[in-house]
């Protein structure tokens, strides 16, 4: 099928299958951590803190990670990050198995995972170009990678809901630890031929500045990254409050919470399948604008839904918008950034995406504490729509300015 064309590349196929298993384990653990924290503390603020520490390293370390990865063998870095992630998952599983419910300990291990992810996510994204043999299939590979991630977002929480209510938290954490085995096997089976890394004459700090100059000098890239940063800071963190929606607003259990996560994941899959079948040359900016409006509107409608099935429908719609928004920006960056700057450009994408979410999670937890979860989600949707309108207006001004410059040059000639 055309929608799976990038799986013809052996290395990407191995990567895809291995990560599919691992990401289900990751989402099982994420769901279990959120439920465990809220069950033990009843604190919306602590939910925000856990999200904050697991993602804040992406804000602080991603630009450095991009420069570091551009200077080293990406395959070896990815092997190292997966091994360290497995060790971290094992430590967390051991803590839960021993009934050592230490909140600072869970937060500390979440921080460790965040530091690993700052390097791992940037590395995986930049290595995808090398995994796909036919470069025309790269947008398809990016969309399939997103499909895989969002299928895990459905299967992981759904499985976690069953496991949590039947066996308890232990199995979720042990499952995540074991899920790294297929990833490591698939990586070892790969036959990667990477371009030889030439020793750089410049310091990593100078290359950091070069990356910043490149991004800030490209108005299309920088405007998309600013849009993503605004969405990540003020819109996407709404899902931090889903345990509260499930437990307090809809008087549910861990299974109810897993339905919210799975609904968003289902919407994301529908969106990712649409993105995967797109041919080259599609206007990713227009797709991003449409997706952002869908995302914002769905949150406004979700915020005051009084019936669970309706709330789950709008949660699904939020997954459609969020997935298409981030995937369109990711595809644009990977297909437009010059090769020698790709990892650094992707690192700013990770910084704007995952790096801003933790700050937003803290703000969301605080706002929910002050004015309630429903009003907080309503505000997130409103901001999403407002940010999209500002982006469109700014893009029109930029386009008009470029046309004036061209016209002025022609008149002078």
mmCIF file of C-alpha atoms in Angstrom:
data_model
loop_
_atom_site.group_PDB
_atom_site.id
_atom_site.type_symbol
_atom_site.label_atom_id
_atom_site.label_comp_id
_atom_site.label_asym_id
_atom_site.label_seq_id
_atom_site.Cartn_x
_atom_site.Cartn_y
_atom_site.Cartn_z
ATOM 1 C CA UNK A 1 0.000 0.000 0.000
ATOM 2 C CA UNK A 2 1.183 3.523 -0.825
ATOM 3 C CA UNK A 3 0.607 4.663 2.763
ATOM 4 C CA UNK A 4 3.310 2.212 3.963
ATOM 5 C CA UNK A 5 5.845 2.859 1.194
ATOM 6 C CA UNK A 6 8.673 3.956 3.520
ATOM 7 C CA UNK A 7 8.601 0.510 5.214
ATOM 8 C CA UNK A 8 10.321 -0.852 2.096
ATOM 9 C CA UNK A 9 13.529 0.538 3.639
ATOM 10 C CA UNK A 10 14.927 -2.280 5.829
ATOM 11 C CA UNK A 11 16.470 -0.063 8.508
ATOM 12 C CA UNK A 12 13.355 2.069 8.901
ATOM 13 C CA UNK A 13 11.200 -1.094 9.021
ATOM 14 C CA UNK A 14 13.308 -2.514 11.877
ATOM 15 C CA UNK A 15 13.200 0.825 13.684
ATOM 16 C CA UNK A 16 9.424 1.042 13.211
ATOM 17 C CA UNK A 17 8.698 -2.428 14.611
ATOM 18 C CA UNK A 18 11.060 -2.110 17.577
ATOM 19 C CA UNK A 19 9.808 1.319 18.577
ATOM 20 C CA UNK A 20 6.168 0.199 18.245
ATOM 21 C CA UNK A 21 6.610 -2.185 21.165
ATOM 22 C CA UNK A 22 8.720 0.198 23.245
ATOM 23 C CA UNK A 23 6.338 3.138 22.909
ATOM 24 C CA UNK A 24 3.391 1.064 24.128
ATOM 25 C CA UNK A 25 5.443 0.332 27.241
ATOM 26 C CA UNK A 26 6.347 4.013 27.601
ATOM 27 C CA UNK A 27 2.672 5.080 27.478
ATOM 28 C CA UNK A 28 1.711 2.362 29.942
ATOM 29 C CA UNK A 29 4.279 3.786 32.344
ATOM 30 C CA UNK A 30 3.232 7.413 31.735
ATOM 31 C CA UNK A 31 -0.383 6.550 32.461
ATOM 32 C CA UNK A 32 0.587 4.587 35.566
ATOM 33 C CA UNK A 33 2.818 7.403 36.887
ATOM 34 C CA UNK A 34 0.066 10.030 36.454
ATOM 35 C CA UNK A 35 -2.524 7.825 38.123
ATOM 36 C CA UNK A 36 -0.152 6.811 40.940
ATOM 37 C CA UNK A 37 0.842 10.422 41.691
ATOM 38 C CA UNK A 38 -2.752 11.630 41.759
ATOM 39 C CA UNK A 39 -3.922 8.597 43.758
ATOM 40 C CA UNK A 40 -1.257 9.184 46.405
ATOM 41 C CA UNK A 41 -1.424 12.994 46.605
ATOM 42 C CA UNK A 42 -4.732 14.279 45.072
ATOM 43 C CA UNK A 43 -2.609 17.183 43.824
ATOM 44 C CA UNK A 44 -3.070 18.771 40.389
ATOM 45 C CA UNK A 45 0.096 20.779 41.051
ATOM 46 C CA UNK A 46 2.188 17.612 41.522
ATOM 47 C CA UNK A 47 0.834 16.245 38.233
ATOM 48 C CA UNK A 48 2.218 19.399 36.647
ATOM 49 C CA UNK A 49 5.546 18.977 38.455
ATOM 50 C CA UNK A 50 6.008 15.416 37.147
ATOM 51 C CA UNK A 51 5.319 16.566 33.572
ATOM 52 C CA UNK A 52 7.633 19.541 34.123
ATOM 53 C CA UNK A 53 10.705 17.574 35.226
ATOM 54 C CA UNK A 54 10.272 14.921 32.526
ATOM 55 C CA UNK A 55 10.267 17.500 29.727
ATOM 56 C CA UNK A 56 12.186 20.575 30.949
ATOM 57 C CA UNK A 57 15.567 19.096 29.844
ATOM 58 C CA UNK A 58 14.309 19.339 26.251
ATOM 59 C CA UNK A 59 14.072 23.112 26.678
ATOM 60 C CA UNK A 60 17.506 23.480 28.264
ATOM 61 C CA UNK A 61 19.495 20.798 26.445
ATOM 62 C CA UNK A 62 17.996 20.365 22.949
ATOM 63 C CA UNK A 63 20.134 22.994 21.152
ATOM 64 C CA UNK A 64 23.268 21.508 22.748
ATOM 65 C CA UNK A 65 22.057 17.992 21.874
ATOM 66 C CA UNK A 66 21.567 19.007 18.226
ATOM 67 C CA UNK A 67 25.110 20.362 17.954
ATOM 68 C CA UNK A 68 26.536 17.335 19.785
ATOM 69 C CA UNK A 69 24.691 14.885 17.513
ATOM 70 C CA UNK A 70 25.881 16.698 14.363
ATOM 71 C CA UNK A 71 29.460 16.040 15.558
ATOM 72 C CA UNK A 72 29.111 12.329 16.481
ATOM 73 C CA UNK A 73 27.847 8.978 15.170
ATOM 74 C CA UNK A 74 24.055 9.143 15.511
ATOM 75 C CA UNK A 75 23.562 5.382 15.502
ATOM 76 C CA UNK A 76 25.892 4.903 18.487
ATOM 77 C CA UNK A 77 24.211 7.757 20.360
ATOM 78 C CA UNK A 78 20.795 6.138 19.819
ATOM 79 C CA UNK A 79 22.083 2.768 21.084
ATOM 80 C CA UNK A 80 23.450 4.467 24.207
ATOM 81 C CA UNK A 81 20.227 6.381 24.938
ATOM 82 C CA UNK A 82 18.112 3.226 24.626
ATOM 83 C CA UNK A 83 20.356 1.269 27.031
ATOM 84 C CA UNK A 84 20.300 4.098 29.593
ATOM 85 C CA UNK A 85 16.507 4.420 29.215
ATOM 86 C CA UNK A 86 16.141 0.715 29.967
ATOM 87 C CA UNK A 87 18.230 1.108 33.128
ATOM 88 C CA UNK A 88 16.064 4.056 34.217
ATOM 89 C CA UNK A 89 12.864 2.065 33.570
ATOM 90 C CA UNK A 90 14.293 -0.823 35.596
ATOM 91 C CA UNK A 91 15.050 1.458 38.536
ATOM 92 C CA UNK A 92 11.515 2.858 38.521
ATOM 93 C CA UNK A 93 9.991 -0.628 38.223
ATOM 94 C CA UNK A 94 12.096 -1.809 41.158
ATOM 95 C CA UNK A 95 10.918 1.108 43.285
ATOM 96 C CA UNK A 96 7.254 0.307 42.618
ATOM 97 C CA UNK A 97 7.700 -3.466 43.076
ATOM 98 C CA UNK A 98 9.250 -2.815 46.499
ATOM 99 C CA UNK A 99 6.309 -0.522 47.364
ATOM 100 C CA UNK A 100 8.747 2.353 47.867
ATOM 101 C CA UNK A 101 6.245 5.071 46.956
ATOM 102 C CA UNK A 102 8.667 7.946 47.242
ATOM 103 C CA UNK A 103 7.340 10.986 45.366
ATOM 104 C CA UNK A 104 10.735 12.819 45.218
ATOM 105 C CA UNK A 105 12.286 9.568 43.923
ATOM 106 C CA UNK A 106 9.687 9.238 41.158
ATOM 107 C CA UNK A 107 10.220 12.891 40.234
ATOM 108 C CA UNK A 108 14.024 12.400 40.168
ATOM 109 C CA UNK A 109 13.755 9.380 37.845
ATOM 110 C CA UNK A 110 11.366 11.348 35.626
ATOM 111 C CA UNK A 111 14.034 14.056 35.398
ATOM 112 C CA UNK A 112 16.658 11.459 34.396
ATOM 113 C CA UNK A 113 14.369 10.204 31.624
ATOM 114 C CA UNK A 114 13.875 13.789 30.461
ATOM 115 C CA UNK A 115 17.634 14.307 30.147
ATOM 116 C CA UNK A 116 17.962 11.088 28.124
ATOM 117 C CA UNK A 117 15.062 12.097 25.859
ATOM 118 C CA UNK A 118 16.640 15.483 25.068
ATOM 119 C CA UNK A 119 19.348 13.566 23.188
ATOM 120 C CA UNK A 120 17.347 10.511 22.119
ATOM 121 C CA UNK A 121 14.439 12.270 20.381
ATOM 122 C CA UNK A 122 16.690 14.677 18.470
ATOM 123 C CA UNK A 123 18.935 11.777 17.463
ATOM 124 C CA UNK A 124 16.062 9.568 16.274
ATOM 125 C CA UNK A 125 14.478 12.350 14.228
ATOM 126 C CA UNK A 126 17.729 13.349 12.517
ATOM 127 C CA UNK A 127 18.691 9.694 11.866
ATOM 128 C CA UNK A 128 15.420 9.012 10.060
ATOM 129 C CA UNK A 129 16.826 10.566 6.883
ATOM 130 C CA UNK A 130 19.552 7.897 6.879
ATOM 131 C CA UNK A 131 17.082 5.054 7.556
ATOM 132 C CA UNK A 132 14.898 5.816 4.523
ATOM 133 C CA UNK A 133 16.553 4.741 1.265
ATOM 134 C CA UNK A 134 14.272 6.729 -1.058
ATOM 135 C CA UNK A 135 14.399 10.336 0.167
ATOM 136 C CA UNK A 136 11.014 11.059 -1.447
ATOM 137 C CA UNK A 137 9.554 8.698 1.165
ATOM 138 C CA UNK A 138 10.831 10.824 4.081
ATOM 139 C CA UNK A 139 7.508 12.700 4.652
ATOM 140 C CA UNK A 140 5.749 9.323 4.618
ATOM 141 C CA UNK A 141 8.261 7.946 7.161
ATOM 142 C CA UNK A 142 7.711 10.974 9.437
ATOM 143 C CA UNK A 143 3.942 10.476 9.244
ATOM 144 C CA UNK A 144 4.240 6.706 9.880
ATOM 145 C CA UNK A 145 6.527 7.428 12.829
ATOM 146 C CA UNK A 146 3.812 9.716 14.184
ATOM 147 C CA UNK A 147 1.185 7.035 13.485
ATOM 148 C CA UNK A 148 3.270 4.549 15.460
ATOM 149 C CA UNK A 149 3.627 7.004 18.348
ATOM 150 C CA UNK A 150 -0.077 7.692 18.426
ATOM 151 C CA UNK A 151 -1.097 4.060 18.092
ATOM 152 C CA UNK A 152 1.033 3.499 21.196
ATOM 153 C CA UNK A 153 -0.827 6.414 22.765
ATOM 154 C CA UNK A 154 -4.058 4.453 22.263
ATOM 155 C CA UNK A 155 -2.806 0.961 23.077
ATOM 156 C CA UNK A 156 -0.569 1.976 25.993
ATOM 157 C CA UNK A 157 -3.171 3.815 28.129
ATOM 158 C CA UNK A 158 -5.911 1.327 27.161
ATOM 159 C CA UNK A 159 -3.702 -1.568 28.253
ATOM 160 C CA UNK A 160 -2.611 0.405 31.325
ATOM 161 C CA UNK A 161 -6.264 0.952 32.289
ATOM 162 C CA UNK A 162 -6.913 -2.802 32.201
ATOM 163 C CA UNK A 163 -3.654 -3.641 34.008
ATOM 164 C CA UNK A 164 -4.094 -0.921 36.659
ATOM 165 C CA UNK A 165 -7.611 -2.040 37.538
ATOM 166 C CA UNK A 166 -6.788 -5.769 37.400
ATOM 167 C CA UNK A 167 -3.197 -6.208 38.567
ATOM 168 C CA UNK A 168 -2.064 -2.814 39.906
ATOM 169 C CA UNK A 169 0.734 -0.425 38.931
ATOM 170 C CA UNK A 170 3.590 -2.949 39.162
ATOM 171 C CA UNK A 171 2.957 -4.667 35.826
ATOM 172 C CA UNK A 172 2.850 -1.359 33.938
ATOM 173 C CA UNK A 173 6.347 -0.426 35.132
ATOM 174 C CA UNK A 174 7.811 -3.898 34.562
ATOM 175 C CA UNK A 175 6.205 -3.956 31.096
ATOM 176 C CA UNK A 176 7.947 -0.744 30.128
ATOM 177 C CA UNK A 177 11.309 -2.119 31.294
ATOM 178 C CA UNK A 178 10.880 -5.264 29.159
ATOM 179 C CA UNK A 179 9.684 -3.267 26.122
ATOM 180 C CA UNK A 180 13.228 -1.985 25.531
ATOM 181 C CA UNK A 181 14.397 -5.500 24.573
ATOM 182 C CA UNK A 182 12.867 -5.460 21.037
ATOM 183 C CA UNK A 183 14.246 -1.946 20.453
ATOM 184 C CA UNK A 184 17.791 -3.032 21.214
ATOM 185 C CA UNK A 185 17.402 -6.167 19.064
ATOM 186 C CA UNK A 186 16.102 -4.121 16.110
ATOM 187 C CA UNK A 187 18.958 -1.605 16.437
ATOM 188 C CA UNK A 188 21.547 -4.405 16.479
ATOM 189 C CA UNK A 189 20.002 -5.886 13.312
ATOM 190 C CA UNK A 190 20.294 -2.614 11.382
ATOM 191 C CA UNK A 191 22.938 -2.128 8.706
ATOM 192 C CA UNK A 192 23.600 1.591 8.897
ATOM 193 C CA UNK A 193 26.017 3.293 6.497
ATOM 194 C CA UNK A 194 26.398 6.793 7.846
ATOM 195 C CA UNK A 195 28.453 9.587 6.278
ATOM 196 C CA UNK A 196 31.847 9.887 7.930
ATOM 197 C CA UNK A 197 31.864 12.564 10.610
ATOM 198 C CA UNK A 198 34.573 15.103 9.895
ATOM 199 C CA UNK A 199 36.201 16.543 13.035
ATOM 200 C CA UNK A 200 34.937 20.081 13.461
ATOM 201 C CA UNK A 201 37.389 22.952 13.642
ATOM 202 C CA UNK A 202 34.922 24.959 15.700
ATOM 203 C CA UNK A 203 33.863 24.544 19.305
ATOM 204 C CA UNK A 204 30.413 23.138 20.012
ATOM 205 C CA UNK A 205 29.425 26.565 21.375
ATOM 206 C CA UNK A 206 30.260 28.225 18.046
ATOM 207 C CA UNK A 207 28.145 25.609 16.274
ATOM 208 C CA UNK A 208 25.333 26.352 18.708
ATOM 209 C CA UNK A 209 25.489 29.991 17.576
ATOM 210 C CA UNK A 210 25.555 28.929 13.907
ATOM 211 C CA UNK A 211 22.397 26.896 14.487
ATOM 212 C CA UNK A 212 20.668 29.845 16.156
ATOM 213 C CA UNK A 213 21.730 32.209 13.353
ATOM 214 C CA UNK A 214 20.389 29.783 10.736
ATOM 215 C CA UNK A 215 17.003 29.350 12.435
ATOM 216 C CA UNK A 216 16.515 33.025 13.280
ATOM 217 C CA UNK A 217 17.550 34.041 9.750
ATOM 218 C CA UNK A 218 14.947 31.845 8.078
ATOM 219 C CA UNK A 219 11.604 33.585 8.647
ATOM 220 C CA UNK A 220 9.516 30.583 7.581
ATOM 221 C CA UNK A 221 11.272 28.202 9.970
ATOM 222 C CA UNK A 222 11.353 30.671 12.861
ATOM 223 C CA UNK A 223 7.658 31.639 12.533
ATOM 224 C CA UNK A 224 6.586 27.971 12.539
ATOM 225 C CA UNK A 225 8.764 27.266 15.573
ATOM 226 C CA UNK A 226 7.285 30.259 17.419
ATOM 227 C CA UNK A 227 3.778 29.005 16.629
ATOM 228 C CA UNK A 228 4.720 25.555 17.941
ATOM 229 C CA UNK A 229 6.283 27.054 21.074
ATOM 230 C CA UNK A 230 3.100 29.030 21.832
ATOM 231 C CA UNK A 231 0.963 25.919 21.358
ATOM 232 C CA UNK A 232 3.282 23.798 23.513
ATOM 233 C CA UNK A 233 3.353 26.385 26.293
ATOM 234 C CA UNK A 234 -0.313 27.324 26.508
ATOM 235 C CA UNK A 235 -2.424 24.750 24.639
ATOM 236 C CA UNK A 236 -0.976 21.209 24.641
ATOM 237 C CA UNK A 237 -0.508 20.991 28.453
ATOM 238 C CA UNK A 238 -4.309 20.781 28.834
ATOM 239 C CA UNK A 239 -3.933 16.977 28.980
ATOM 240 C CA UNK A 240 -2.154 17.345 32.336
ATOM 241 C CA UNK A 241 -5.661 17.810 33.760
ATOM 242 C CA UNK A 242 -7.201 14.661 32.274
ATOM 243 C CA UNK A 243 -6.801 12.628 35.506
ATOM 244 C CA UNK A 244 -8.915 15.327 37.200
ATOM 245 C CA UNK A 245 -11.527 15.206 34.422
ATOM 246 C CA UNK A 246 -11.662 11.410 34.732
ATOM 247 C CA UNK A 247 -11.689 11.122 38.526
ATOM 248 C CA UNK A 248 -13.430 14.262 39.797
ATOM 249 C CA UNK A 249 -15.570 15.636 36.950
ATOM 250 C CA UNK A 250 -16.801 12.332 35.493
ATOM 251 C CA UNK A 251 -16.413 10.327 38.747
ATOM 252 C CA UNK A 252 -14.437 7.591 37.030
ATOM 253 C CA UNK A 253 -11.522 5.258 37.669
ATOM 254 C CA UNK A 254 -8.122 4.564 36.128
ATOM 255 C CA UNK A 255 -9.972 2.972 33.208
ATOM 256 C CA UNK A 256 -11.867 6.243 32.588
ATOM 257 C CA UNK A 257 -8.567 8.113 32.522
ATOM 258 C CA UNK A 258 -7.191 5.624 29.986
ATOM 259 C CA UNK A 259 -10.243 6.324 27.771
ATOM 260 C CA UNK A 260 -9.294 10.013 27.601
ATOM 261 C CA UNK A 261 -5.709 9.175 26.624
ATOM 262 C CA UNK A 262 -6.884 6.578 24.103
ATOM 263 C CA UNK A 263 -9.422 8.981 22.568
ATOM 264 C CA UNK A 264 -6.688 11.546 21.922
ATOM 265 C CA UNK A 265 -4.508 8.775 20.511
ATOM 266 C CA UNK A 266 -7.276 7.604 18.169
ATOM 267 C CA UNK A 267 -7.673 11.128 16.812
ATOM 268 C CA UNK A 268 -3.927 11.353 16.353
ATOM 269 C CA UNK A 269 -3.873 8.100 14.370
ATOM 270 C CA UNK A 270 -6.643 9.292 12.070
ATOM 271 C CA UNK A 271 -4.686 12.474 11.495
ATOM 272 C CA UNK A 272 -1.394 10.626 10.996
ATOM 273 C CA UNK A 273 -2.923 8.264 8.416
ATOM 274 C CA UNK A 274 -4.097 11.331 6.483
ATOM 275 C CA UNK A 275 -0.599 12.845 6.680
ATOM 276 C CA UNK A 276 1.033 9.566 5.603
ATOM 277 C CA UNK A 277 -0.912 9.330 2.344
ATOM 278 C CA UNK A 278 -0.117 12.909 1.268
ATOM 279 C CA UNK A 279 2.012 13.263 -1.854
ATOM 280 C CA UNK A 280 5.055 15.491 -1.941
ATOM 281 C CA UNK A 281 4.505 19.187 -2.578
ATOM 282 C CA UNK A 282 1.567 19.637 -0.222
ATOM 283 C CA UNK A 283 1.473 22.987 1.600
ATOM 284 C CA UNK A 284 2.380 21.999 5.150
ATOM 285 C CA UNK A 285 1.781 25.524 6.422
ATOM 286 C CA UNK A 286 -1.892 25.473 5.347
ATOM 287 C CA UNK A 287 -2.322 22.048 6.962
ATOM 288 C CA UNK A 288 -0.766 23.388 10.169
ATOM 289 C CA UNK A 289 -3.128 26.395 10.251
ATOM 290 C CA UNK A 290 -6.243 24.245 9.734
ATOM 291 C CA UNK A 291 -5.065 21.736 12.353
ATOM 292 C CA UNK A 292 -4.381 24.482 14.900
ATOM 293 C CA UNK A 293 -7.900 25.862 14.522
ATOM 294 C CA UNK A 294 -9.394 22.361 14.958
ATOM 295 C CA UNK A 295 -7.220 21.843 18.043
ATOM 296 C CA UNK A 296 -8.280 25.100 19.715
ATOM 297 C CA UNK A 297 -11.991 24.680 18.946
ATOM 298 C CA UNK A 298 -12.035 21.086 20.228
ATOM 299 C CA UNK A 299 -10.616 22.193 23.599
ATOM 300 C CA UNK A 300 -13.245 24.922 23.979
ATOM 301 C CA UNK A 301 -15.980 22.331 23.360
ATOM 302 C CA UNK A 302 -14.283 19.729 25.574
ATOM 303 C CA UNK A 303 -13.986 22.124 28.504
ATOM 304 C CA UNK A 304 -17.718 22.254 29.212
ATOM 305 C CA UNK A 305 -18.863 18.865 27.914
ATOM 306 C CA UNK A 306 -21.233 17.401 30.500
ATOM 307 C CA UNK A 307 -21.580 13.888 29.088
ATOM 308 C CA UNK A 308 -18.610 11.505 28.995
ATOM 309 C CA UNK A 309 -19.068 10.237 25.386
ATOM 310 C CA UNK A 310 -19.217 13.853 24.141
ATOM 311 C CA UNK A 311 -16.086 14.740 26.122
ATOM 312 C CA UNK A 312 -14.284 11.724 24.644
ATOM 313 C CA UNK A 313 -15.334 12.786 21.119
ATOM 314 C CA UNK A 314 -13.840 16.256 21.544
ATOM 315 C CA UNK A 315 -10.771 14.694 23.168
ATOM 316 C CA UNK A 316 -10.399 12.629 19.986
ATOM 317 C CA UNK A 317 -10.790 15.786 17.890
ATOM 318 C CA UNK A 318 -8.042 17.464 19.925
ATOM 319 C CA UNK A 319 -5.776 14.539 18.986
ATOM 320 C CA UNK A 320 -6.557 15.136 15.293
ATOM 321 C CA UNK A 321 -5.570 18.802 15.545
ATOM 322 C CA UNK A 322 -2.501 18.377 17.748
ATOM 323 C CA UNK A 323 -1.052 15.547 15.649
ATOM 324 C CA UNK A 324 -1.509 17.330 12.307
ATOM 325 C CA UNK A 325 -0.082 20.558 13.746
ATOM 326 C CA UNK A 326 3.139 19.016 15.053
ATOM 327 C CA UNK A 327 3.582 16.602 12.126
ATOM 328 C CA UNK A 328 3.187 19.357 9.516
ATOM 329 C CA UNK A 329 5.815 21.517 11.248
ATOM 330 C CA UNK A 330 8.168 18.534 11.667
ATOM 331 C CA UNK A 331 7.823 17.568 7.989
ATOM 332 C CA UNK A 332 8.432 21.151 6.859
ATOM 333 C CA UNK A 333 11.618 21.434 8.936
ATOM 334 C CA UNK A 334 13.056 18.068 7.864
ATOM 335 C CA UNK A 335 12.373 18.728 4.177
ATOM 336 C CA UNK A 336 13.502 22.386 4.131
ATOM 337 C CA UNK A 337 16.493 22.525 6.511
ATOM 338 C CA UNK A 338 19.909 22.229 4.841
ATOM 339 C CA UNK A 339 21.559 18.833 5.616
ATOM 340 C CA UNK A 340 24.443 20.206 7.683
ATOM 341 C CA UNK A 341 21.967 22.053 9.903
ATOM 342 C CA UNK A 342 19.262 19.358 10.091
ATOM 343 C CA UNK A 343 19.995 18.042 13.597
ATOM 344 C CA UNK A 344 20.277 21.584 14.938
ATOM 345 C CA UNK A 345 17.025 22.622 13.239
ATOM 346 C CA UNK A 346 15.294 19.524 14.634
ATOM 347 C CA UNK A 347 16.707 20.289 18.081
ATOM 348 C CA UNK A 348 14.904 23.649 18.017
ATOM 349 C CA UNK A 349 11.733 21.811 16.966
ATOM 350 C CA UNK A 350 12.145 19.511 20.001
ATOM 351 C CA UNK A 351 12.879 22.557 22.168
ATOM 352 C CA UNK A 352 9.738 24.371 20.983
ATOM 353 C CA UNK A 353 7.623 21.213 21.220
ATOM 354 C CA UNK A 354 8.702 19.162 24.221
ATOM 355 C CA UNK A 355 10.720 21.895 25.901
ATOM 356 C CA UNK A 356 7.852 24.343 26.380
ATOM 357 C CA UNK A 357 5.293 21.746 27.532
ATOM 358 C CA UNK A 358 6.798 21.347 31.045
ATOM 359 C CA UNK A 359 6.538 25.070 31.764
ATOM 360 C CA UNK A 360 3.019 24.954 30.384
ATOM 361 C CA UNK A 361 2.221 21.950 32.593
ATOM 362 C CA UNK A 362 3.198 23.913 35.697
ATOM 363 C CA UNK A 363 1.130 26.899 34.533
ATOM 364 C CA UNK A 364 -1.803 24.609 33.758
ATOM 365 C CA UNK A 365 -1.618 22.951 37.183
ATOM 366 C CA UNK A 366 -1.469 26.356 38.871
ATOM 367 C CA UNK A 367 -4.336 27.782 36.794
ATOM 368 C CA UNK A 368 -6.460 24.720 37.514
ATOM 369 C CA UNK A 369 -5.786 25.163 41.226
ATOM 370 C CA UNK A 370 -6.886 28.819 41.032
ATOM 371 C CA UNK A 371 -9.850 28.714 38.642
ATOM 372 C CA UNK A 372 -10.751 25.059 38.100
ATOM 373 C CA UNK A 373 -9.964 22.510 35.360
ATOM 374 C CA UNK A 374 -12.855 23.352 33.022
ATOM 375 C CA UNK A 375 -12.033 27.054 32.749
ATOM 376 C CA UNK A 376 -8.341 26.243 32.326
ATOM 377 C CA UNK A 377 -9.017 23.961 29.329
ATOM 378 C CA UNK A 378 -11.394 26.578 27.862
ATOM 379 C CA UNK A 379 -8.615 29.188 28.142
ATOM 380 C CA UNK A 380 -6.145 26.824 26.417
ATOM 381 C CA UNK A 381 -8.492 26.429 23.441
ATOM 382 C CA UNK A 382 -9.045 30.176 23.201
ATOM 383 C CA UNK A 383 -5.293 30.840 23.203
ATOM 384 C CA UNK A 384 -4.802 28.197 20.485
ATOM 385 C CA UNK A 385 -7.216 29.957 18.154
ATOM 386 C CA UNK A 386 -5.787 33.406 18.964
ATOM 387 C CA UNK A 387 -2.208 32.218 18.283
ATOM 388 C CA UNK A 388 -3.289 30.834 14.895
ATOM 389 C CA UNK A 389 -4.921 34.124 13.921
ATOM 390 C CA UNK A 390 -1.768 36.045 14.892
ATOM 391 C CA UNK A 391 0.397 33.585 12.893
ATOM 392 C CA UNK A 392 -1.754 34.017 9.756
ATOM 393 C CA UNK A 393 -1.712 37.827 10.030
ATOM 394 C CA UNK A 394 2.056 37.878 10.565
ATOM 395 C CA UNK A 395 2.597 35.568 7.589
ATOM 396 C CA UNK A 396 0.489 37.843 5.371
ATOM 397 C CA UNK A 397 2.537 40.865 6.464
ATOM 398 C CA UNK A 398 5.755 38.993 5.712
ATOM 399 C CA UNK A 399 4.469 37.903 2.304
ATOM 400 C CA UNK A 400 3.359 41.472 1.464
ATOM 401 C CA UNK A 401 6.776 42.816 2.507
ATOM 402 C CA UNK A 402 8.563 40.293 0.288
ATOM 403 C CA UNK A 403 6.360 41.226 -2.684
ATOM 404 C CA UNK A 404 7.132 44.929 -2.142
ATOM 405 C CA UNK A 405 10.874 44.189 -2.065
ATOM 406 C CA UNK A 406 10.632 42.208 -5.328
ATOM 407 C CA UNK A 407 8.570 44.961 -6.993
ATOM 408 C CA UNK A 408 10.963 47.627 -5.757
ATOM 409 C CA UNK A 409 13.922 45.669 -7.145
ATOM 410 C CA UNK A 410 12.215 45.300 -10.534
ATOM 411 C CA UNK A 411 11.473 49.051 -10.724
ATOM 412 C CA UNK A 412 15.092 49.926 -9.916
ATOM 413 C CA UNK A 413 16.288 47.489 -12.580
#
